Amino acid sequence: IEIQIKGFLSYQEPVILNFESFHLACISGANGAGKSSILDAITWVIFGIARSRNDNIINQNSKIAEILFDYEYEKQQFRILRSKTIGKSQILEFFIFDEQENKFRVLTEHSSSETQKRINSTLRMDYDTFTNASFFLQGEADQFTQLSPGQRKEILTNILGLEIWERYRDITKEKRRNM
């Protein structure tokens, strides 16, 4: 739906990009204009991973990087807020929009790592699946083909939602053992 970027890589001043007004976009511009920073902002807010790590994701003229990302998934609206202040740990918050209350309800867990697991679980996707299925990193379009057969199987299993069948198989094996 919308991403708000502030103090992140190329973006010192706040920038709001609303995705609802178009179906397909082409990001173009001069080198250093911030094209890749938009894509890094998306992976960083969702998964905590960008081309730079730790304090390096903070714009050199800022003290904090902050991204607010609103998106719709399976007819529900979610919000992720991730921020990083120089010298401090990341803050990660996760919300779902409650239509009855007309406000966001907190889904944030007790720690950032648990909140990240909840985001991944909600999306049924982790960073590797995302970057191999729907978002190719610059210069790494062939990343999927370079993976081992086991890694490719795991990513395809995640994309197609086949992990449920793995669970069913494990449950069936356990029941057969207990007969």
Coordinates of C-alpha atoms in Angstrom, one line a residue, residues 7 13-14 17 23 26 40 46-47 52 54 58 75-76 86 92 101-102 104 118 127 135 138 144 146 162 173:
G7 CA 17.2 8.4 7.3
E13 CA 14.5 13.5 4.4
P14 CA 11.2 11.6 4.7
L17 CA 5.7 6.1 -1.8
H23 CA -0.1 -1.7 -11.1
C26 CA 9.7 1.2 -13.6
D40 CA 16.7 -2.2 0.1
I46 CA 10.2 -6.8 6.1
F47 CA 13.2 -9.1 6.8
S52 CA 24.4 -2.5 4.4
N54 CA 23.9 -2.3 11.4
I58 CA 21.5 5.0 8.5
K75 CA -7.4 -9.4 2.3
Q76 CA -5.9 -8.1 5.6
I86 CA 23.0 4.8 15.8
L92 CA 10.7 -3.9 15.1
E101 CA -12.1 -1.0 15.7
N102 CA -10.8 1.0 12.7
F104 CA -4.1 -1.1 14.0
R118 CA 5.8 -13.9 13.2
Y127 CA 14.2 -13.6 3.0
F135 CA 12.3 -10.0 -5.9
Q138 CA 20.7 -6.6 -8.5
F144 CA 18.1 -19.7 -7.5
Q146 CA 23.2 -21.5 -8.0
L162 CA 3.8 -27.6 0.5
K173 CA 4.7 -41.6 10.3

